[in-house]
XYZ file of N, CA and C in Angstrom:
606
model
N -39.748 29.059 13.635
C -39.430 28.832 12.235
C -38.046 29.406 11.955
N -36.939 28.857 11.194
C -35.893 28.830 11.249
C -35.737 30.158 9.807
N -34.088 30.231 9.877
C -34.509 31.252 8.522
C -34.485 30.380 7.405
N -33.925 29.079 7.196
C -34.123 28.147 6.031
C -35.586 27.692 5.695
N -36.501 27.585 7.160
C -37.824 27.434 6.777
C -38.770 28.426 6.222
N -37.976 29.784 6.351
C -38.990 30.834 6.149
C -38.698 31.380 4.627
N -36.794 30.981 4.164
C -36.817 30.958 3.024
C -37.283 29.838 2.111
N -37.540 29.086 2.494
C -38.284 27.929 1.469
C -39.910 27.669 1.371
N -40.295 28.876 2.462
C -41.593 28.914 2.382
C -42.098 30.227 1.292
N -40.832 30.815 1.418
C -40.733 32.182 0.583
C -40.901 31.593 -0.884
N -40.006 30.764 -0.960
C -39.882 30.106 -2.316
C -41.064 29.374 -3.167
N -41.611 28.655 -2.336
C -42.713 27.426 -2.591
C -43.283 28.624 -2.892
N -44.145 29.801 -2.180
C -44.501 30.596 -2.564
C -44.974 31.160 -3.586
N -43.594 31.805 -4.036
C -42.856 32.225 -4.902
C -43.470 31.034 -6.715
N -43.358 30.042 -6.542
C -42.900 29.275 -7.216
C -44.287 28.944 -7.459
N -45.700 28.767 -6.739
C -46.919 28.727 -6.682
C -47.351 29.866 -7.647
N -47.027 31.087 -7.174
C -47.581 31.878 -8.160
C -47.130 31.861 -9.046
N -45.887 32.123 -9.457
C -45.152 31.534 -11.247
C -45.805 30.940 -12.001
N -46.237 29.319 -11.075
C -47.423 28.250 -12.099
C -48.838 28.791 -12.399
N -48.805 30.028 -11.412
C -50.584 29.943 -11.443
C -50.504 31.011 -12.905
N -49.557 31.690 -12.484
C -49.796 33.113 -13.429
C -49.269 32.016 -15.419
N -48.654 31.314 -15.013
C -48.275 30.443 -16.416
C -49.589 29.833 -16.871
N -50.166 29.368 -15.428
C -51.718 28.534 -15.962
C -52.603 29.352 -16.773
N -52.860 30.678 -15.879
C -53.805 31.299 -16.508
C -53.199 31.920 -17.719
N -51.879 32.513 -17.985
C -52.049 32.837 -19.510
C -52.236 31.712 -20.448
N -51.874 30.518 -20.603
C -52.032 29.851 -21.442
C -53.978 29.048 -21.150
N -54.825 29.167 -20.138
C -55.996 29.146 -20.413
C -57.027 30.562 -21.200
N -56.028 31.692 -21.048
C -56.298 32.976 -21.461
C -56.238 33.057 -22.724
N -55.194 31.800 -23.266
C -54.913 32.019 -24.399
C -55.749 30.853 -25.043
N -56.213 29.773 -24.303
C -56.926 28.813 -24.983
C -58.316 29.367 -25.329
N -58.738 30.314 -24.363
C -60.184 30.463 -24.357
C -60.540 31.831 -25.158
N -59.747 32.539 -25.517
C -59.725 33.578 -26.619
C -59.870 33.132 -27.741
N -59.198 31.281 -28.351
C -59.173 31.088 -29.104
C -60.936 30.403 -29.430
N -61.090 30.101 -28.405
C -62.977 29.318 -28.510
C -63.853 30.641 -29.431
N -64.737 29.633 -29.800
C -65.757 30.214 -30.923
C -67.688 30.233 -29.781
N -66.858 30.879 -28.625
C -67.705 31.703 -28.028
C -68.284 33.015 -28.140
N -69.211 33.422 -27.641
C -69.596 34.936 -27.835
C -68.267 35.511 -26.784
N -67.997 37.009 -27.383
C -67.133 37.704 -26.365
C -67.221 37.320 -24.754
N -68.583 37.955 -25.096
C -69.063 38.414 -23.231
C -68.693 37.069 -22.188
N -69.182 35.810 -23.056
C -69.079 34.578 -22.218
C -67.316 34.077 -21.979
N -66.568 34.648 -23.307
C -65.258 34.346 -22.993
C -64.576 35.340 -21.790
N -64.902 36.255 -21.721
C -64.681 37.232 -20.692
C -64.863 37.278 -19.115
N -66.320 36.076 -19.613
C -66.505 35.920 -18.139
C -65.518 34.309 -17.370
N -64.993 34.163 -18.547
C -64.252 32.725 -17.759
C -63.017 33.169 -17.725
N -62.414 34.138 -18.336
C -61.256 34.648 -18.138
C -61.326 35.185 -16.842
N -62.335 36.487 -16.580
C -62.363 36.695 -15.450
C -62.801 36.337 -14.156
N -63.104 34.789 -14.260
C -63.699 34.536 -13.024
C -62.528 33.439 -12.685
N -61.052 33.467 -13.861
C -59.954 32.290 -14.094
C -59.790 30.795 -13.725
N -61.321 30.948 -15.074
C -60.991 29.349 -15.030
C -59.645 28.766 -16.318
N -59.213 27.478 -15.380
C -58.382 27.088 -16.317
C -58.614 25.638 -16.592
N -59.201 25.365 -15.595
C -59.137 23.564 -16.498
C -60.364 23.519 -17.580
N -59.527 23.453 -18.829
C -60.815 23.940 -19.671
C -59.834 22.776 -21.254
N -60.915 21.297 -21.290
C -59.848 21.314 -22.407
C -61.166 20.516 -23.437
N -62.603 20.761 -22.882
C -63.391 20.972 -23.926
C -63.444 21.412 -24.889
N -63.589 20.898 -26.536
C -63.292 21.728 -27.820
C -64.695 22.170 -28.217
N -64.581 23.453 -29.263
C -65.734 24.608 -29.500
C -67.383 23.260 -29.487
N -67.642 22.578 -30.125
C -68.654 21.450 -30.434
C -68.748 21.622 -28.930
N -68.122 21.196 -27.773
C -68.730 20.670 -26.712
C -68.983 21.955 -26.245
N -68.457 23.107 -26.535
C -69.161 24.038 -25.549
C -69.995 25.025 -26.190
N -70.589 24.855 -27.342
C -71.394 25.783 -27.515
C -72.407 25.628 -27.029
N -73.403 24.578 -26.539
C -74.239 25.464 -25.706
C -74.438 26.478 -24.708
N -73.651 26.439 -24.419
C -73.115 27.589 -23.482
C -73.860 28.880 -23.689
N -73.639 29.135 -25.339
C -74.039 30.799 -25.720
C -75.566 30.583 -25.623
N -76.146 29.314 -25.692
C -77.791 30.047 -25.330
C -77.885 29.249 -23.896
N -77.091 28.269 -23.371
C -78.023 28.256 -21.589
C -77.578 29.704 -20.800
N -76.257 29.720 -21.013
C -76.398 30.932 -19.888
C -76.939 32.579 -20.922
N -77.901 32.548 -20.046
C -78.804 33.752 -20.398
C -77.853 35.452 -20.021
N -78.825 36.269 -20.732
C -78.224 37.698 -21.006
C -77.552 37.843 -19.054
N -78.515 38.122 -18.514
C -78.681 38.071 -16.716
C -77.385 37.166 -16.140
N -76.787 36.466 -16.448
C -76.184 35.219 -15.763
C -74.621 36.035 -15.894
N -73.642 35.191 -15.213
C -72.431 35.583 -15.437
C -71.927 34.281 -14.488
N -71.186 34.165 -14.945
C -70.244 32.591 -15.157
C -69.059 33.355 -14.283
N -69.556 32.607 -12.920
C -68.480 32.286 -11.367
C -67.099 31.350 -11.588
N -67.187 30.363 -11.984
C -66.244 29.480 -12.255
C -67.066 28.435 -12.850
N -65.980 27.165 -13.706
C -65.679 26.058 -14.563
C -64.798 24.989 -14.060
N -65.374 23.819 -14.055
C -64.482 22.577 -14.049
C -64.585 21.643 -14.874
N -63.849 21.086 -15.154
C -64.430 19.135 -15.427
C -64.307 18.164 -14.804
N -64.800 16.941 -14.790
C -64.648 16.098 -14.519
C -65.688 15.077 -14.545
N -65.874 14.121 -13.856
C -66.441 13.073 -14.490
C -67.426 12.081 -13.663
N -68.743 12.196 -14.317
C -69.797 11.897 -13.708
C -70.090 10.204 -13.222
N -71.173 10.122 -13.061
C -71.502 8.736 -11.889
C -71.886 7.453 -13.282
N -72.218 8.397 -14.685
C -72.152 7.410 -16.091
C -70.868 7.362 -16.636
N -69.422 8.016 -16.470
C -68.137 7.924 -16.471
C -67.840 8.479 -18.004
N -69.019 9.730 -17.780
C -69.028 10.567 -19.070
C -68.184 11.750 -18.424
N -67.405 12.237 -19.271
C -66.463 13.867 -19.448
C -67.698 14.538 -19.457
N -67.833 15.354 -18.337
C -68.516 16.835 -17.889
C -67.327 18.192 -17.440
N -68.243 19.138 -17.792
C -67.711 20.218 -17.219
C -68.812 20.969 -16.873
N -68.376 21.342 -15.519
C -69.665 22.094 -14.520
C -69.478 23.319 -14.645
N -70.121 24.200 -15.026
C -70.158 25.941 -15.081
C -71.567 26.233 -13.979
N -70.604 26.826 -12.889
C -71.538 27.692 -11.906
C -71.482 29.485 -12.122
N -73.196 29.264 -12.831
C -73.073 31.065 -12.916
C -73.774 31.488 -11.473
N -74.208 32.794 -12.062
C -74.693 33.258 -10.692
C -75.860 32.998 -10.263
N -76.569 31.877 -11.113
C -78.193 31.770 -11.035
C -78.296 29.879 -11.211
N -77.133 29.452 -12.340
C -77.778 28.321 -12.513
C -76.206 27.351 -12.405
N -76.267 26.063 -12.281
C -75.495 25.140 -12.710
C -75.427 24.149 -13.833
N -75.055 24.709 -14.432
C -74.793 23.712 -16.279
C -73.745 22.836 -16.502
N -73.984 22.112 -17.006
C -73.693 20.717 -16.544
C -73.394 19.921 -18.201
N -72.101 20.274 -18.897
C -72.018 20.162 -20.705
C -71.043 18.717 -20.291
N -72.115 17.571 -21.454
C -71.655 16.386 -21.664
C -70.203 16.299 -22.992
N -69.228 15.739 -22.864
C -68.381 16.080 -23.463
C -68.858 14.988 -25.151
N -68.821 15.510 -26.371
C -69.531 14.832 -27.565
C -70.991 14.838 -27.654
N -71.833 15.598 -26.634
C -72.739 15.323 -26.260
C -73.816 16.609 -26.545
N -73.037 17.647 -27.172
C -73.366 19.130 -26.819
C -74.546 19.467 -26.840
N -75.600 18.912 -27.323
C -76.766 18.908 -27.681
C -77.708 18.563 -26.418
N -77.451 18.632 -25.364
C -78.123 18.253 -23.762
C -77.133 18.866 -22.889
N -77.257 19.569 -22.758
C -76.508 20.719 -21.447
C -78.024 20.360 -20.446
N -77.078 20.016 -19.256
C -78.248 19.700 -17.369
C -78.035 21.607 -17.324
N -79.510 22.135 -16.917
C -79.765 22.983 -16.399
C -79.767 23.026 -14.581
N -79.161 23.309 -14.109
C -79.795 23.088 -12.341
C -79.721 24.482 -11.954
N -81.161 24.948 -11.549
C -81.298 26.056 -11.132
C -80.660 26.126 -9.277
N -80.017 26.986 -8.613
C -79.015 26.833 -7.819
C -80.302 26.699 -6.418
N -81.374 27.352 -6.742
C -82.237 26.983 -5.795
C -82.091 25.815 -5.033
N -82.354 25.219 -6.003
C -82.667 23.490 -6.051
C -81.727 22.702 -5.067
N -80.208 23.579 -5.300
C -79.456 22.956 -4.270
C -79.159 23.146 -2.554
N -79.387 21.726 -2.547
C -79.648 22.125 -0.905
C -77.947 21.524 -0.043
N -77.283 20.690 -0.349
C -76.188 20.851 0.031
C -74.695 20.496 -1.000
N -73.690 20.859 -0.674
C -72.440 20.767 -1.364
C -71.140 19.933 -0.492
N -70.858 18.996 -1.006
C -69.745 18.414 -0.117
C -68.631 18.201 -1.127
N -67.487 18.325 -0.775
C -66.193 18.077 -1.900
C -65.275 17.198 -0.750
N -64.841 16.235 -1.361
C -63.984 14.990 -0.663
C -62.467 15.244 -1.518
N -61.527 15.145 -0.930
C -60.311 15.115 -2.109
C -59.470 14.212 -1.594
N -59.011 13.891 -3.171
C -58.184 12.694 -2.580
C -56.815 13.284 -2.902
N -56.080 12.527 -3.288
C -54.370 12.786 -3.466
C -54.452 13.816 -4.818
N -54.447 13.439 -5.614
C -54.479 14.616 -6.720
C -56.100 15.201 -7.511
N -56.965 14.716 -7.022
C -58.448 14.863 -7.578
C -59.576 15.342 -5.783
N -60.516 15.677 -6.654
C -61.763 16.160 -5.504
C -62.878 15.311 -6.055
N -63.806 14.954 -5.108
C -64.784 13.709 -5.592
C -65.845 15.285 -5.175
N -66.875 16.042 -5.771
C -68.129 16.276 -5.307
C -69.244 16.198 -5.558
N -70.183 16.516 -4.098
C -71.466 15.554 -3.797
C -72.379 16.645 -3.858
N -73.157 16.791 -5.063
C -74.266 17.883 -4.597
C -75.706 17.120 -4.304
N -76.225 17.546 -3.451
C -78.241 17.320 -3.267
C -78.296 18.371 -3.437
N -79.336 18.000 -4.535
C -80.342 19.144 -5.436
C -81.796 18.321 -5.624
N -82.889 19.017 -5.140
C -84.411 18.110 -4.630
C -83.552 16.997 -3.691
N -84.416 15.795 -4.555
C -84.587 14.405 -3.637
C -83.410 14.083 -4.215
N -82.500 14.491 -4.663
C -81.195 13.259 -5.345
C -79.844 13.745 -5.512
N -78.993 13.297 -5.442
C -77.778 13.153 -5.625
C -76.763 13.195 -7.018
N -75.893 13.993 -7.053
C -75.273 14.164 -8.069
C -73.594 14.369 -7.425
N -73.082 13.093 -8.390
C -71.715 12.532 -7.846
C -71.049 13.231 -9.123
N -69.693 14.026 -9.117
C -68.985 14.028 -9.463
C -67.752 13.752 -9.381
N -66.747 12.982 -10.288
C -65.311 12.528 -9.497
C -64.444 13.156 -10.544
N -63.096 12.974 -10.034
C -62.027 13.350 -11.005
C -61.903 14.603 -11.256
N -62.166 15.727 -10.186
C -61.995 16.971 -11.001
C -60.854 17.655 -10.123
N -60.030 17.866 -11.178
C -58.494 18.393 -10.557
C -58.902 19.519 -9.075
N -57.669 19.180 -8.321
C -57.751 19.183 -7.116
C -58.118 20.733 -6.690
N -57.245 21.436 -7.437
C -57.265 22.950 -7.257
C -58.565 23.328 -7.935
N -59.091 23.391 -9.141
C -60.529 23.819 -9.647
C -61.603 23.388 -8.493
N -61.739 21.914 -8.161
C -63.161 21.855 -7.385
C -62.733 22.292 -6.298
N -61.804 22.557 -5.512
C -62.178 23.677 -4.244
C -62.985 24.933 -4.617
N -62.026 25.478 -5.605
C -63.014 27.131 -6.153
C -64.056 26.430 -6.868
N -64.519 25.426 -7.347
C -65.722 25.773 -8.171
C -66.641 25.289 -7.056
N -66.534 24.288 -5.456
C -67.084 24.101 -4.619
C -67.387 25.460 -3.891
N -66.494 26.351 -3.773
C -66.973 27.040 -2.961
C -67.625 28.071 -4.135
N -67.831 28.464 -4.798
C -68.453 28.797 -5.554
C -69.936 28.374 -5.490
N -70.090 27.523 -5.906
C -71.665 26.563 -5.838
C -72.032 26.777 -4.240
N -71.563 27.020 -3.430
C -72.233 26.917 -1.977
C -72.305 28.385 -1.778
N -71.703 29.437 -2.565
C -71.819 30.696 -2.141
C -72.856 31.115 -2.738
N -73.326 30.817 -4.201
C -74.013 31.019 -5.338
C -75.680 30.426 -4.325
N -75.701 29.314 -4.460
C -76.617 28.617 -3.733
C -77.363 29.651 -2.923
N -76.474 29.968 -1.893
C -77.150 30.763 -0.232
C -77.461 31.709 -0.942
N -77.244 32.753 -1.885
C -77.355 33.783 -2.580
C -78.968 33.513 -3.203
N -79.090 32.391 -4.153
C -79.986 32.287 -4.644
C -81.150 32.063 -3.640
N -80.845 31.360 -2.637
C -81.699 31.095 -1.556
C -82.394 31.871 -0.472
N -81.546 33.230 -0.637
C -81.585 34.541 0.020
C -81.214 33.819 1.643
N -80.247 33.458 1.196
C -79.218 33.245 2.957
C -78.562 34.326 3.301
N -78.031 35.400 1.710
C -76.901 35.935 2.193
C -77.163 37.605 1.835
N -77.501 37.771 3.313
C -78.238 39.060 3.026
C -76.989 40.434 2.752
N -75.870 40.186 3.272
C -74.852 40.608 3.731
C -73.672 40.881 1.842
N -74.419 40.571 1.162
C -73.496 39.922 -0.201
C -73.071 40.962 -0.925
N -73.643 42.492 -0.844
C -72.710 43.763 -1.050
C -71.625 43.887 -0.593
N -72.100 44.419 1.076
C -71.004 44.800 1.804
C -69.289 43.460 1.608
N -69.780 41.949 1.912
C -68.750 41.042 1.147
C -68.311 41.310 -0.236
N -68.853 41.312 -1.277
C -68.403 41.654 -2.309
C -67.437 43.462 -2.209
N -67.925 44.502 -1.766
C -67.049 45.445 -1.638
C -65.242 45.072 -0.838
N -66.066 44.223 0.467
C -64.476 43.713 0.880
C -63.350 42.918 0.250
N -64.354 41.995 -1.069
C -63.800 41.367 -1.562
C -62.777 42.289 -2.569
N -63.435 43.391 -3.249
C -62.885 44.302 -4.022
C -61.529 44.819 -3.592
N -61.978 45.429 -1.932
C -60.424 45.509 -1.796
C -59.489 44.864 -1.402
N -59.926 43.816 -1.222
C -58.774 42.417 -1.051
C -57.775 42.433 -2.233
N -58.572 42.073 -3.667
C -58.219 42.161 -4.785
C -57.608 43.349 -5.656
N -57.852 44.526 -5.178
C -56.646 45.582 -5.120
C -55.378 45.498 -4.235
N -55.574 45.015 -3.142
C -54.035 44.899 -2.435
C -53.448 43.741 -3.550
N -53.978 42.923 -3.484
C -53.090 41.385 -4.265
C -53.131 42.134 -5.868
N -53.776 43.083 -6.380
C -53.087 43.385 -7.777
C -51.745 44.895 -7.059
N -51.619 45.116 -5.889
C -50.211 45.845 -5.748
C -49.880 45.259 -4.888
N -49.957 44.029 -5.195
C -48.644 43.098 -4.699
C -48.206 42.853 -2.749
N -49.376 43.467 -2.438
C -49.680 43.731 -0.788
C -49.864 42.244 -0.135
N -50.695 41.476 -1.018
C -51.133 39.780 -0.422
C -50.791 38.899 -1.305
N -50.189 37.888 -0.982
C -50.466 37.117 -1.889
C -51.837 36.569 -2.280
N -51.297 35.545 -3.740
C -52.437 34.936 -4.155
C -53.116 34.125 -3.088
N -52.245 33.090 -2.065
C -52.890 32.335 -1.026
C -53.470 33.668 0.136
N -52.910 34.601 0.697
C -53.579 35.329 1.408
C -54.584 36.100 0.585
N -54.714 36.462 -0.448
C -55.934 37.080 -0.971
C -57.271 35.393 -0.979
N -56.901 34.536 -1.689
C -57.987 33.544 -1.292
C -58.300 33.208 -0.031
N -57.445 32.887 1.150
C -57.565 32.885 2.228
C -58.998 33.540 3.143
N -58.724 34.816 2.517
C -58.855 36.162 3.582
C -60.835 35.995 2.740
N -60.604 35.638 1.579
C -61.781 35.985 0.415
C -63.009 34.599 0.712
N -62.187 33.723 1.256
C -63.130 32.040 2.260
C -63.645 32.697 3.176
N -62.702 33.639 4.302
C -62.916 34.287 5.486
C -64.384 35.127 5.417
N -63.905 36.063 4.760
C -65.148 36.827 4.808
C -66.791 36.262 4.047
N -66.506 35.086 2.778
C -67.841 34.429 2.226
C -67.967 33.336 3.142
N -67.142 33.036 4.434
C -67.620 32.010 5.301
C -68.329 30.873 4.370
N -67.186 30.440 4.087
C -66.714 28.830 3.074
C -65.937 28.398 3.277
């Protein structure tokens, strides 16, 4: 690798985190403004979701599916196999599933239920495939960067619920200090996610 390649890899870099850290304040700032309970806005801040452009009507169910116990992993949208606006919230127990105009029928899927997760991506979108029981649930259109994390999310959540993952302290502690080096600036954002697939083997 040349030094022009290593400075433009520096850069892209560089220039990756700029957008990400721009994304999340202005979803930080969208979702402070929602007429959510605290606790639930807190938990999407901190789990940084950003593709979020559901208005208060579509997401209040939210404050009664996810229960006191639950805590909200990540959020996407995108768009189901009836070519209705969804947004998928994987907490730590269930998958909710809010129809956009629709607010009044939030899909409960308890994570049990799911038995596999596949995400396909195309050029700027991720198509994913969950089996949950006997059937299939297609989602398309959900920006490229969210359904990786909200895929691997749902497959980590899953084994958890399933008691696959007996190991999910000791990971979560490593994860902790992953996420102290990358808040002093030790990893980047791609080597802190990297390293954070590595060890939840996703």
């Amino acid at each position: 690798m040349g030094l022009f390649d290593l400075f433009s890899k520096k850069q892209k870099n560089a220039n990756q985190s700029f957008l990400a850290e721009q994304r999340g304040q202005q979803a930080i700032a969208k979702i402070n403004k929602l007429a959510l309970p605290e606790r639930l806005k807190k938990q999407m801040i901190d789990a940084g979701v950003f593709d979020i452009w559901f208005n208060d009507e579509d997401l209040a169910p939210l404050a009664t599916a996810i229960k006191d116990e639950e805590i909200i992993q990540y959020a996407a949208i995108g768009i189901n196999e009836h070519s209705e606006n969804v947004m998928l919230v994987c907490s730590n127990r269930n998958l909710i599933i809010l129809k956009k105009k629709r607010s009044n029928e939030p899909q409960i899927i308890d994570l049990k239920q799911v038995k596999s997760v596949i995400l396909k991506n195309q050029l700027m979108y991720g198509e994913l495939s969950l089996i949950v029981g006997n059937r299939s649930l297609d989602i398309n259109s959900i920006n490229k960067v969210p359904a990786e994390i909200l895929a691997d999310n749902i497959k980590k959540w899953f084994k958890i619920a399933q008691g696959e993952d007996d190991d999910f302290d000791q990971q979560l502690e490593q994860i902790k200090k992953l996420k102290e080096l990358l808040d002093q600036g030790i990893l980047t954002e791609e080597e802190f996610q990297a390293k954070k697939k590595k060890i939840l083997d996703i």
